[in-house]
Coordinates of C-alpha atoms and ligand atoms in Angstrom, one line a residue:
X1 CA 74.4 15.8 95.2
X2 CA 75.6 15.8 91.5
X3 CA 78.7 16.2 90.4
X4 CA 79.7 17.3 87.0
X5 CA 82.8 16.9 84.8
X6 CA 83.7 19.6 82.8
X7 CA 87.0 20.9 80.4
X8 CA 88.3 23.6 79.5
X9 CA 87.6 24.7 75.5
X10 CA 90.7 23.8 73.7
X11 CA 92.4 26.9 72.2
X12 CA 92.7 24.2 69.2
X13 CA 89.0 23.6 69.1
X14 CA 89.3 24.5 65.5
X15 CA 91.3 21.1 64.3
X16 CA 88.7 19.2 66.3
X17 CA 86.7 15.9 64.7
X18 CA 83.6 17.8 62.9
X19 CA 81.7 14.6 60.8
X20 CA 77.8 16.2 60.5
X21 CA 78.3 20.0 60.9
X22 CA 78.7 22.3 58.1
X23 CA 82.6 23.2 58.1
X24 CA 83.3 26.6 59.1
X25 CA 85.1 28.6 61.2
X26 CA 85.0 28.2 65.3
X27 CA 85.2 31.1 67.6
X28 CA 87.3 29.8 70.7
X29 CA 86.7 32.9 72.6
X30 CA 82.4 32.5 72.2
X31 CA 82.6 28.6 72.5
X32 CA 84.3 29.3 75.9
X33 CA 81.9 32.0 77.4
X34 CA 78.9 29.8 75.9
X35 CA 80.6 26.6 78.1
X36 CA 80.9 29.3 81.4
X37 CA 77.5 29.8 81.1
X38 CA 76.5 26.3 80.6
X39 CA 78.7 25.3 83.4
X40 CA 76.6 28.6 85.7
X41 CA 73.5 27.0 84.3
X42 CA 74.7 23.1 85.9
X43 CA 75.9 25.1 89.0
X44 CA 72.4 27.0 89.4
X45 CA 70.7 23.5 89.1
X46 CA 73.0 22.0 92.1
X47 CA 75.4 20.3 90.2
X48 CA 79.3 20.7 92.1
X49 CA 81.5 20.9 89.2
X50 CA 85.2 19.5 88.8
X51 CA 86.6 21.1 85.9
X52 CA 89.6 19.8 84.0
X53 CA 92.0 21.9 82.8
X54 CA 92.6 21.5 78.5
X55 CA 94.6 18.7 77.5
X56 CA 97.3 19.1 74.6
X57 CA 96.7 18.3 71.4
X58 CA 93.7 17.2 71.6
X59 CA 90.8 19.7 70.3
X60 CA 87.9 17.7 71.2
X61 CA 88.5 17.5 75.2
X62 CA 85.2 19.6 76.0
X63 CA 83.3 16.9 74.7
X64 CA 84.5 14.6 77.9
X65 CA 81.1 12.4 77.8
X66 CA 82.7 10.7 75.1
X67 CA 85.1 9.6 77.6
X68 CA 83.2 7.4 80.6
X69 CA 79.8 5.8 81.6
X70 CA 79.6 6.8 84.8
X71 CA 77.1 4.6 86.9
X72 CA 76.2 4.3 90.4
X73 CA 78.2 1.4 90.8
X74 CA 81.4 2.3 88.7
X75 CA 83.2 4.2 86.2
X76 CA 83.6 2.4 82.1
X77 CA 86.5 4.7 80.2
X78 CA 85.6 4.6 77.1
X79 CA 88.0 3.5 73.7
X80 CA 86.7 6.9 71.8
X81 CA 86.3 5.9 68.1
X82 CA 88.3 8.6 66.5
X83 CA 91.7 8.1 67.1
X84 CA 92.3 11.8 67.6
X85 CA 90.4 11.0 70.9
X86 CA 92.1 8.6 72.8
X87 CA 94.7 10.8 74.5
X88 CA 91.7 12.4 76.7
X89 CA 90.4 9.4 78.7
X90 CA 93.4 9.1 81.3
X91 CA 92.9 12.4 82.6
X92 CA 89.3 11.4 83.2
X93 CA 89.9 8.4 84.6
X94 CA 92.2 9.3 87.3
X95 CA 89.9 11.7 88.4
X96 CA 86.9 9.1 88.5
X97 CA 89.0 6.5 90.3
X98 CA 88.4 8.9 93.2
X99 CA 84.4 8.2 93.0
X100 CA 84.3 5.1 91.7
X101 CA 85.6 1.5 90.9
X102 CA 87.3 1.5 87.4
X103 CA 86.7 -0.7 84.4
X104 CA 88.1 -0.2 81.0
X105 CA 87.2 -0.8 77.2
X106 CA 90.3 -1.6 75.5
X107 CA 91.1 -2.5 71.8
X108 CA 89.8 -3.6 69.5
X109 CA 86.6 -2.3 70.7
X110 CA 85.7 1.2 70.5
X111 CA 82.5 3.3 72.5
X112 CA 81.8 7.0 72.8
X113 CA 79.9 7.9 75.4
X114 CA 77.8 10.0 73.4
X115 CA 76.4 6.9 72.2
X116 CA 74.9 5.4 75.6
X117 CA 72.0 6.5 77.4
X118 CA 71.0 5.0 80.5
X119 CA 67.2 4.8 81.6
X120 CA 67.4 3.4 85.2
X121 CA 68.5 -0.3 84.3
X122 CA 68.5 -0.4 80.4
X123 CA 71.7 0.8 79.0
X124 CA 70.7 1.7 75.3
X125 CA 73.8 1.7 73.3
X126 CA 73.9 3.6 69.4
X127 CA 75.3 1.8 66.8
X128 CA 77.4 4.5 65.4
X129 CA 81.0 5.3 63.5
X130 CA 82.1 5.4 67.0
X131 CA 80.8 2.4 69.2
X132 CA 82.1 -1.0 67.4
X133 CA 80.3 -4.5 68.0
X134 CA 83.6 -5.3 70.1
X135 CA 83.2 -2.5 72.7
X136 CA 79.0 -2.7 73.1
X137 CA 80.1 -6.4 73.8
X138 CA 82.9 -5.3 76.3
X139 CA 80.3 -2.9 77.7
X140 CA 77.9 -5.4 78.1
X141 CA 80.3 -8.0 80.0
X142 CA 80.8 -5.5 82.6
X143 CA 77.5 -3.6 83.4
X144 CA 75.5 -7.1 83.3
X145 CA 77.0 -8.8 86.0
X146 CA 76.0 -5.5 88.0
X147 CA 72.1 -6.1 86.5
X148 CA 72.1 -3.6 83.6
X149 CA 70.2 -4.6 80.7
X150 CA 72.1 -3.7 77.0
X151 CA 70.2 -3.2 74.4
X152 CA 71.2 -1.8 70.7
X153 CA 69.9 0.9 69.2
X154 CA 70.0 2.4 65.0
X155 CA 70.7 5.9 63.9
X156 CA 71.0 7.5 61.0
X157 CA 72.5 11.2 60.0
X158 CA 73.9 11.9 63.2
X159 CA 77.1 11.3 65.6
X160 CA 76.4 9.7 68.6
X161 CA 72.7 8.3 69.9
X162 CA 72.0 10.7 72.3
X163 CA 72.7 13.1 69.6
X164 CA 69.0 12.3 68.4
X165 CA 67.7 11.2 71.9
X166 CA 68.3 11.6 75.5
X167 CA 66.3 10.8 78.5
X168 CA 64.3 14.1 80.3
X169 CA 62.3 12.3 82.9
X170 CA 61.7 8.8 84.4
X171 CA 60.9 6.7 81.3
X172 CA 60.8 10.0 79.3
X173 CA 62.8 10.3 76.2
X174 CA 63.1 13.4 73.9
X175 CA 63.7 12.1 70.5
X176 CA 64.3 13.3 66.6
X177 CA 62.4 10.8 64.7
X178 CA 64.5 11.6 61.5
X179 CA 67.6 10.1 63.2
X180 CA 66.6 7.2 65.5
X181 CA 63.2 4.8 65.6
X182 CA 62.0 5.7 68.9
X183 CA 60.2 2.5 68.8
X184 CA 63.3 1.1 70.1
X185 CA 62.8 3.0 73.9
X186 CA 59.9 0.3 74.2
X187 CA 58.6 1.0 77.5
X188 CA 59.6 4.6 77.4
X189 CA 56.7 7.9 76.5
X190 CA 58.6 9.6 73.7
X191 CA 58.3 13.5 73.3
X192 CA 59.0 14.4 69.6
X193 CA 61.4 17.3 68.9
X194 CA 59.8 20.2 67.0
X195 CA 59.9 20.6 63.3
X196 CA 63.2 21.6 62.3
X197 CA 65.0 21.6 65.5
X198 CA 66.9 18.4 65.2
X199 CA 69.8 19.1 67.7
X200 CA 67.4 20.2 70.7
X201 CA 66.7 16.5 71.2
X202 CA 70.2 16.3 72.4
X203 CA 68.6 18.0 76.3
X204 CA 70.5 17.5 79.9
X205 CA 68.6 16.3 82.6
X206 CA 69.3 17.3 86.1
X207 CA 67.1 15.7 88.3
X208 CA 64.0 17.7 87.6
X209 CA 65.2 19.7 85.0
X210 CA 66.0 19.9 81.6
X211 CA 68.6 21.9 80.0
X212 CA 68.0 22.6 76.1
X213 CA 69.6 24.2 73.5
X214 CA 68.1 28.0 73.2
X215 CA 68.1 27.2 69.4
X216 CA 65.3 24.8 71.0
X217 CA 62.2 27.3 71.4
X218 CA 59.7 25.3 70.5
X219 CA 60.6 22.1 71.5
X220 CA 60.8 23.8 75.1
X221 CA 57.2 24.9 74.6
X222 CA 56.5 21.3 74.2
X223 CA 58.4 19.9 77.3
X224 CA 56.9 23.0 79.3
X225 CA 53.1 22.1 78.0
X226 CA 53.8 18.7 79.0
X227 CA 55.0 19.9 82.3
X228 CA 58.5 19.8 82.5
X229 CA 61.0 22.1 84.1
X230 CA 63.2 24.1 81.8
X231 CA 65.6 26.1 81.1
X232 CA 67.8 26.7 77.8
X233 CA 71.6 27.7 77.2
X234 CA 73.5 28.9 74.0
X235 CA 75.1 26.1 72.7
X236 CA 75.4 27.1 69.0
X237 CA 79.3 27.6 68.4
X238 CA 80.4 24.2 70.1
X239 CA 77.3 22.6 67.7
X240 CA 79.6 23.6 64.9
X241 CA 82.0 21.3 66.6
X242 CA 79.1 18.2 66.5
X243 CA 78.6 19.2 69.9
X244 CA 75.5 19.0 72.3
X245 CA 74.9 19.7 76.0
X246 CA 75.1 16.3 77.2
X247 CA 78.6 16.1 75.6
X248 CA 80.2 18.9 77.8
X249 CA 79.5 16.9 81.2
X250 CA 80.1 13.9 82.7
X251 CA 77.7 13.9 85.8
X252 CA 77.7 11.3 88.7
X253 CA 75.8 11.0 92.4
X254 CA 78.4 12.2 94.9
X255 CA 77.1 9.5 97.3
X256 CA 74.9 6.8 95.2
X257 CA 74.4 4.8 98.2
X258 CA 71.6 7.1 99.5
X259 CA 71.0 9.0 96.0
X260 CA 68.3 7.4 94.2
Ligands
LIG301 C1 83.8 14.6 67.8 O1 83.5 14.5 66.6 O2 84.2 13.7 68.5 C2 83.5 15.9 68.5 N1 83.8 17.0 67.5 C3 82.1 16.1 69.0 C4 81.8 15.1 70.1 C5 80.4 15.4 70.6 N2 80.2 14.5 71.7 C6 79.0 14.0 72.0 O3 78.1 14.1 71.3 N3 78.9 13.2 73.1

């Protein structure tokens, strides 16, 4: 079984970190019924959910992927670039002590998780404003040992990595080939996002299933033609906060022994 990490919207979600979307005004009340239904939509598809209440003063806390890579074998809490961040990982992290062993990335280096997607063994890591050389190098000191491969990946106009890919099946990425050379995923079938719908490439998968932006139409068409399970939830006033559907979860096998 999965379990998923959610937050509470921060009633101050309006002086949150916005870097790529257009500024404007965000409406706390319809960000928080859009994350109740995302969180319905992770509890239709199996997922348990622990949800955190909102911590103070600090307007980005939804986002809590930005905070961990969670892997089978153990928890990383991150060093979130922006400063404004930092206050939300220990919150986090004493909840994941509970599930898992604990390792840390600690200054100078700096990782969101945003910026790491995992396909089975390879960790691909973006080389963002947010992830420094010092904490891919931290990351990669303590998932190798445990046989993860790290590997380094470019982007261009977006936030994070997996704001321009994420994986939606076994060696399956959706990607936006504006913002990341998919050529990078060598080993990997790449599914292109749709004209114009840039941000649907930032999906959830849970197991067989693959949550999408509803501003995604057509790039759902393409997953469904291709075969793959879908399903789509708002996500449009947190996307004025830069962010996606991975961003509002942290998600982790309750028992990663005999989950695989
Ligand atoms: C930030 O700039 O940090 C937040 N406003 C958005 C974070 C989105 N997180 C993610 O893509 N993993």
């Amino acid at each position: 079984m999965l379990l998923a990490i959610t937050r509470t919207v921060s009633p101050a979600i309006e002086q949150c970190e916005v870097t790529f979307a257009a500024p404007g005004p965000i409406d706390h009340q319809r960000a928080s019924s859009q994350h109740s239904a995302y969180e319905s939509a992770l509890r239709n598809a199996g997922c348990a959910i622990e949800h955190l209440p909102a911590v103070d003063h600090h307007p980005d806390g939804v986002f809590v992927e930005d905070t961990a890579l969670v892997l089978d074998e153990i928890a990383v809490i991150t060093r979130p670039g922006a400063i404004s961040r930092r206050g939300e990982v220990e919150s986090v992290a004493s909840l994941l002590a509970r599930y898992r062993p604990i390792a840390r990335i600690v200054s100078p280096g700096t990782l969101d998780g945003g910026d790491v997607l995992v396909s089975g063994k390879l960790v691909y890591v973006g080389c963002s404003g947010r992830s420094n050389a010092d904490g891919i190098r931290q990351l990669e000191a303590i998932i190798a040992p445990l046989g993860y491969q790290l590997d380094t990946v470019a982007i261009q106009d977006c936030l994070h990595l997996k704001s321009a890919a994420t994986l939606i099946g076994d060696r399956l990425i959706l990607a936006d080939p504006s913002r990341v050379d998919a050529t990078a995923f060598s080993g990997h079938e790449i599914i292109q996002v749709a004209e114009g719908e840039g941000d649907a490439a930032n999906a959830l998968r849970i197991g067989d299933l693959v949550l999408l932006s509803a501003a995604g139409q057509r790039t759902r068409e393409r997953l469904a033609a291709r075969g793959l399970k879908t399903t789509t939830v708002a996500n449009d006033e947190l996307a004025k906060a830069d962010g996606g559907l991975t961003c509002c979860s942290l998600l982790l096998k309750l028992d990663p022994q005999t989950e695989r």
